[in-house]
Amino acid sequence: MDIASYLRCFEESLASYSGDDPLDPWDRFVDFLERRQPAGGGSEMSLVFDALVQRFLNVDQYANDVRYVNYCIRCASYRADPATLYAHVFSRGVGSRTAALYLAWARHFEQKGMKDQADAVYLKALENQAQPEDTLLHEYRQFQSRTRTEPPASGARVPLQNSQLTNQMSPQKKAATGSPSKLPLRRTVTTTSRAEASGLQRPSQDGGARTVSEYSEEALVHDGVEFCFEEVRAEKYFRKIRERQERERRENMQQQLRQQEQEVQRLQSMLQQVNQGLEACGGSHCATLQAPIFSSSSRSRRSVGLRLHSDLSLIQEAAGTGSGSEATRPPPVLSDCSGTAEPQAPGSSAQRNPDELGAAPLHCGLAPEPEEKFDVSQGGAANFSHVTPNSSLGFVQATPSRALPSPTVNTREALGVIMDMFQAPTFLDEPFQGASMLHRAAAEPDPDLETGVVPLVPEPPASAPFTIFQDYEDKENGSAAVPFERSRPARALTELSGPRADRPNEAPSELIPDESTMWGARYTSLAACPNSTTDFAPLAQFVSTPFAHKTPFGGYFFLAEENNGDDENVFIRRQTKKLSPIMEQSPADDAAAAGAPLLPPSARQGTIMADGFASSCLSMTQPPPPPALLSFRDQTLGPAEASGGEAHASPLQNPLRPSREPFQILEDPERPGSPEPDQSRLGDVPMSPQCAPKASAEPDRTGDVPMSPAAPGGLQLVSDPWDPDRISELLSRLRPPLTSHPCCYSWPCAVPSIGPKKTLSMGSSSLRVDAVLGQGAFATVFQATDPVTSDRMVLKVQKPANPWEFYINTCLDARLPPAVRHLFGSIRSAHLFLDGSIMLGELHNYGTLLNAVNLFRAQSDRVMPPPLVLHFAVCILHTVELLHAARIVHADIKPDNFLLGERFLETRSFDADGVNHGLVLIDLGQSIDMALFPECTAFTARCLTSGFQCTEMLSGKPWSYQTDYFGIAGTVYCLLFGTYMQVVKEGGVWRTTGTFRRKPHADLWLDLFHTLLNVPDCGAAPGLQGLRRRLAAVLQQHYSSKLATLKSRLVVQLLENHRARR
Amino acid sequence: MSLFGTASSFGTGGTGVFGSTTTDSHNPMKDVEVTSPPDDSISCLAFSPPTMPGNFLIAGSWANDVSWLLSQSIEIYADRNQGWILCDGSKVFTASCDKTAKMWDLNSNQAMQIAQHDGPIKSIHWIKAPNYSCIMTGSWDKTLKFWDTRSPNPMMSLQMPERCYCADVVYPMAVVATAERGLIVYQLENQPSEFRRIDSPLKHQHRCVAIFKDKQNKPTGFALGSIEGRVAIHYINPPNPAKDNFTFKCHRSNGTNTTTPQDIYAVNAISFHPVHGTLATVGSDGRFSFWDKDARTKLKTSEQLDQPITACCFNHNGNIFAYASSYDWSKGHEYYNPQKKNYIFLRNAAEELKPRNKKW
């Protein structure tokens, strides 16, 4: 039986082997064979070894197994060219740490007389720390002593040899065919050395070969400076440019001279005419006409010359070059006048400054252009800046002062971001940085305003560290209702009327005088405000939503432009262009504004004021109707409401008042409920200055029931779902009472003072307040960190207390499936104090939808790309759908009440039914729990604090869920157009004033808005789901591929914006 | 006038197969020729970023001497990081001898100036850091500036000892090679700042530089080419500088024959293969070569074209190698032949740039 058949049998038997050491049977098999054939059969044994080596070549387990390596060596010993096999197995990682392989390999090289290769193998073995090391070292030393007599391998060659070794071991198929001795040499294509400049040069390599540079070395040296090829070429190019410029300049100059000559001739002829006229009319005008009076030709000529000269210098001054001095200027002119002028003979300043001369007219020609442009924007500004822009719309773009904030601040911010990442709990000083930054931004324009010089683009200091260009949007987290910062508009407004420091803590009512004087002073077309409280209303409204603090900057910006109309900075013009569109007003609004100067504050804010409504006010010649805080449920609305209510006594209401009672089903007389609402009411009194008029407001409010006689039969009409009394009453009826909720805590004390860097302890836990996220008339929102868990959250501090928001939160918890709960802002716990409340809520870091809209406005596109709008619209519809299913009416849906959370950054799914889109609806403080009302309840009050007033409110119809539909429409519109929605009623149908013609899928959008704005009655819901399906289908069909890219783009912007804000 | 047509023995070697007997050696490698290449010397090539479907190649050229704009370098932004302004198309950034850099919107076909230097701009790169994104321009006015495209003022300006000759950026590393053999490494994290000045490993003028990455896809060193046919591989923080850094000769005539003088040509461009990490060099000798820096071997050298190869690049997945043949002005004005046609070729690079032996 020969070995081949043994091998076959053995391999068959292997199939049944199930141990974990498959080499073991081979081991025994080889042993068996060797015992049978102690000598000879060598060539046949190679078969076995080949099979063995082949079989385990790729088995990592045996790569450094001594048995296997030995088999490899034995296998190689049967080969004609063992080195090939060594290299081959080695290339597969076999024996890389086994000394035996290296030793066999090196010995083979040594036997062949290839000392260098052998040396390289030893070095490689040492480098790989082959085991056993002592054997290896011993062998290497032996090898070195054997080879010492021969020319030693120099150390400098090591890298080279390494590479040879590498080469030698690379492709085995080719290598196997070559003879071992030639192999390394043949593969040495690259001769690598150490760094050319620093390493040793091997004379045999470099010194021997003469080299010729195949480039023109002389061309590369210019005046001792080296040139690169491009510079050689550029030099020629520049020479040509210079020559051309020279030529142009010469032509310009000649033209200039020709023009001068013509001018002189013209003036001379004029002078002659005048002289003739003078002569004709005798000396009667001598006294008045001075220059021409000297009728002697020489004098008159000189005067012409002087005039001409002065013209020129004027031109020069206009051009800002002003290089021609008075002294040098006249001669050429005079010489021209005297007729001796030759174009080529100037020899004076005229020639020296041909450029300036040429430039002058140019500049003059250019100058008006920017002015015109600015005029346009001024028009826009004037149109708009006495409008308190709708806070929820906000000022979209960074104003110059914000666009290029001081670099140091930015650097600090950038550093802050990094620090933040690593030291999450230690960013205590951030708030102050942020505050100071904002403060600076706000303060910057002041001096400018006063001096009338506004450096629109502050040149960054020479040492500018690194201005990371960022449009600072609000620093709002926009978490929960975040009403807004009242200090900001206050400051801005007062500054307009004069630099007067305004402290953030001033009660809003104190602002009123400033407000009105401001308005009066600046816009004389406005009538004096007769009633400061009414005036407060718009202000309060302005204040009631986040982002309004942009307004001041906007105001500054335009003021600045007026002052600075001739600023030619291109960049700023670009900015203006970006800014102005958002201020566009519909003609309807302007008309209204023209008619009723006092109306605009609300109308122009982008809140929706129907034409009809405006005109009805006009006809009454009533004081402005009242963007009053009519029914802001949190009880700070007193004054506004008082006045507003009266002002409201518009035609609609007065006649209807008598019919109020029958409908006032739920207006139960207030009865003492649980202590908690009492508390809030108690706290109410001392707290808000607006409360003073409250008592008087009371009757008015109840009278504020514009009943629609057309109310559908089964409808339960409730006037005002936000009525504080009703709210407290509803809360008091809760069983169990809200205060028994495990996350609701009542404290028999006042709200602790909260500010950045303060640590707040509530019971056992403590919170460190990091920063103010937003501040408004009703609430201040802080970012806080739990020092134990490093958990970050928002604190909404509100005075007086607002337990209602927490109640709605509990409703959501109870009624929504847990999987979709995250679509709505959640409140972890509520702390009710005697005079206020603190709510702990989730932090959503990436700004609001409005913020996103503004990010896009900052770019060339101006608006959010349609696919994203579609996506957001689908998300919004879905969210609201779920909310309504839980019988909650949000009642304040607007772009700034949608937050983008972390989820938005993470999710990749665009499923229409997906709930991971990351859009979070917040601020449920105004929400209405329909479950507390009987079926088919409808409301009649007009919500004037909200950015949106639904069409039903505008037309005096009862409403319920419609306000949310309207809110959706307004939000989607804002996404789509980047401006606020305006609605008009035409032929009994409400429609937006937007132009859809150029929008993709205009039909779809028109249909959406039509559906949302024209809900037939409270019973017939428009079916958000159907709308959503249609939008999703379009999205899927047209944009499924683009959406991900667009979103990631937005995400990048959000991240940048987020970082920049902090 | 044929500048480099002398070595026709190489150039005509492979033509017989195709039955072509022309002596024209403008395309000895039989690569795919790009139609209607620029009329003047092609200074740079760039492929579209992976975020764009398909492969678009853009070539920057010295516009004819009469025209104003001449692009020194082009960077298609928006790659490596999607985001920013990428919508349906893309933007191309061009830097030119007129001291400006422009952003060219491919959709609207409008160019907008985004940078201004006091001298011609030689390099332009797009940097996308987590906390900022900007354009980096290097100029012969000895400054390196960083621009937000929305602002007329640079976000930052760094002074350099000499004129910028070439640069490369792989976040968070940038390397700039300047005249007088200056070599500066910048780090870009947080904000750009000078990281280190390096003594040049080369003895002659720097001509091109390209950053390479390690296994973790982080920039770890750069390859620097000089006008005297040599490339240095330099690691920023090598474990063993003496061993890891090395130079090798390339773009020279008759490498081993010492009896005749060796012609040395400039290395015009270096480009690293995005997948394999191997590199391509192109030279004034009209050849391109592929190298494996880790194995220290040459993978391939092309036949000789009749004009220098001035630019090269790989597409984003490394399947296509594009190279441009045109006059590189290495011999000055006298040798400039405006009648000579320029070419851009595309070559399948998927196989030829694979390292021979992955193990090492």
PDB file of N, CA and C in Angstrom, chain A residues 242-265:
ATOM      1  N   ARG A 242      -0.930  93.386 -16.362  1.00  0.00           N
ATOM      2  CA  ARG A 242      -0.400  94.728 -16.106  1.00  0.00           C
ATOM      3  C   ARG A 242      -0.411  95.560 -17.370  1.00  0.00           C
ATOM      4  N   GLU A 243       0.039  94.921 -18.443  1.00  0.00           N
ATOM      5  CA  GLU A 243       0.080  95.652 -19.705  1.00  0.00           C
ATOM      6  C   GLU A 243      -1.315  96.109 -20.096  1.00  0.00           C
ATOM      7  N   ARG A 244      -2.254  95.209 -19.908  1.00  0.00           N
ATOM      8  CA  ARG A 244      -3.609  95.568 -20.300  1.00  0.00           C
ATOM      9  C   ARG A 244      -4.130  96.703 -19.428  1.00  0.00           C
ATOM     10  N   GLN A 245      -3.826  96.586 -18.165  1.00  0.00           N
ATOM     11  CA  GLN A 245      -4.291  97.653 -17.268  1.00  0.00           C
ATOM     12  C   GLN A 245      -3.665  98.980 -17.651  1.00  0.00           C
ATOM     13  N   GLU A 246      -2.398  98.888 -17.968  1.00  0.00           N
ATOM     14  CA  GLU A 246      -1.680 100.095 -18.364  1.00  0.00           C
ATOM     15  C   GLU A 246      -2.372 100.726 -19.575  1.00  0.00           C
ATOM     16  N   ARG A 247      -2.667  99.859 -20.514  1.00  0.00           N
ATOM     17  CA  ARG A 247      -3.282 100.335 -21.752  1.00  0.00           C
ATOM     18  C   ARG A 247      -4.628 100.969 -21.427  1.00  0.00           C
ATOM     19  N   GLU A 248      -5.391 100.269 -20.629  1.00  0.00           N
ATOM     20  CA  GLU A 248      -6.716 100.797 -20.299  1.00  0.00           C
ATOM     21  C   GLU A 248      -6.611 102.128 -19.586  1.00  0.00           C
ATOM     22  N   ARG A 249      -5.609 102.168 -18.754  1.00  0.00           N
ATOM     23  CA  ARG A 249      -5.457 103.398 -17.988  1.00  0.00           C
ATOM     24  C   ARG A 249      -5.134 104.554 -18.913  1.00  0.00           C
ATOM     25  N   ARG A 250      -4.272 104.242 -19.871  1.00  0.00           N
ATOM     26  CA  ARG A 250      -3.895 105.297 -20.803  1.00  0.00           C
ATOM     27  C   ARG A 250      -5.119 105.759 -21.582  1.00  0.00           C
ATOM     28  N   GLU A 251      -5.892 104.788 -22.027  1.00  0.00           N
ATOM     29  CA  GLU A 251      -7.092 105.148 -22.787  1.00  0.00           C
ATOM     30  C   GLU A 251      -8.039 105.961 -21.927  1.00  0.00           C
ATOM     31  N   ASN A 252      -8.183 105.497 -20.718  1.00  0.00           N
ATOM     32  CA  ASN A 252      -9.052 106.209 -19.794  1.00  0.00           C
ATOM     33  C   ASN A 252      -8.636 107.651 -19.632  1.00  0.00           C
ATOM     34  N   MET A 253      -7.348 107.784 -19.502  1.00  0.00           N
ATOM     35  CA  MET A 253      -6.817 109.109 -19.245  1.00  0.00           C
ATOM     36  C   MET A 253      -7.090 110.017 -20.436  1.00  0.00           C
ATOM     37  N   GLN A 254      -6.876 109.438 -21.603  1.00  0.00           N
ATOM     38  CA  GLN A 254      -7.095 110.260 -22.789  1.00  0.00           C
ATOM     39  C   GLN A 254      -8.560 110.642 -22.890  1.00  0.00           C
ATOM     40  N   GLN A 255      -9.383 109.675 -22.596  1.00  0.00           N
ATOM     41  CA  GLN A 255     -10.808 109.974 -22.657  1.00  0.00           C
ATOM     42  C   GLN A 255     -11.160 111.078 -21.668  1.00  0.00           C
ATOM     43  N   GLN A 256     -10.533 110.940 -20.517  1.00  0.00           N
ATOM     44  CA  GLN A 256     -10.773 111.916 -19.474  1.00  0.00           C
ATOM     45  C   GLN A 256     -10.401 113.312 -19.956  1.00  0.00           C
ATOM     46  N   LEU A 257      -9.263 113.377 -20.581  1.00  0.00           N
ATOM     47  CA  LEU A 257      -8.793 114.676 -21.054  1.00  0.00           C
ATOM     48  C   LEU A 257      -9.740 115.220 -22.111  1.00  0.00           C
ATOM     49  N   ARG A 258     -10.168 114.305 -22.962  1.00  0.00           N
ATOM     50  CA  ARG A 258     -11.111 114.762 -23.996  1.00  0.00           C
ATOM     51  C   ARG A 258     -12.357 115.309 -23.352  1.00  0.00           C
ATOM     52  N   GLN A 259     -12.824 114.600 -22.346  1.00  0.00           N
ATOM     53  CA  GLN A 259     -14.046 115.052 -21.680  1.00  0.00           C
ATOM     54  C   GLN A 259     -13.842 116.414 -21.045  1.00  0.00           C
ATOM     55  N   GLN A 260     -12.692 116.552 -20.427  1.00  0.00           N
ATOM     56  CA  GLN A 260     -12.410 117.838 -19.783  1.00  0.00           C
ATOM     57  C   GLN A 260     -12.460 118.957 -20.809  1.00  0.00           C
ATOM     58  N   GLU A 261     -11.855 118.635 -21.930  1.00  0.00           N
ATOM     59  CA  GLU A 261     -11.804 119.652 -22.969  1.00  0.00           C
ATOM     60  C   GLU A 261     -13.201 120.041 -23.403  1.00  0.00           C
ATOM     61  N   GLN A 262     -14.002 119.004 -23.604  1.00  0.00           N
ATOM     62  CA  GLN A 262     -15.377 119.281 -24.029  1.00  0.00           C
ATOM     63  C   GLN A 262     -16.110 120.098 -22.979  1.00  0.00           C
ATOM     64  N   GLU A 263     -15.867 119.725 -21.749  1.00  0.00           N
ATOM     65  CA  GLU A 263     -16.529 120.428 -20.660  1.00  0.00           C
ATOM     66  C   GLU A 263     -16.143 121.891 -20.668  1.00  0.00           C
ATOM     67  N   VAL A 264     -14.865 122.111 -20.858  1.00  0.00           N
ATOM     68  CA  VAL A 264     -14.384 123.484 -20.871  1.00  0.00           C
ATOM     69  C   VAL A 264     -15.024 124.261 -22.004  1.00  0.00           C
ATOM     70  N   GLN A 265     -15.092 123.576 -23.145  1.00  0.00           N
ATOM     71  CA  GLN A 265     -15.694 124.275 -24.284  1.00  0.00           C
ATOM     72  C   GLN A 265     -17.149 124.599 -24.001  1.00  0.00           C
TER      73      GLN A 265
END
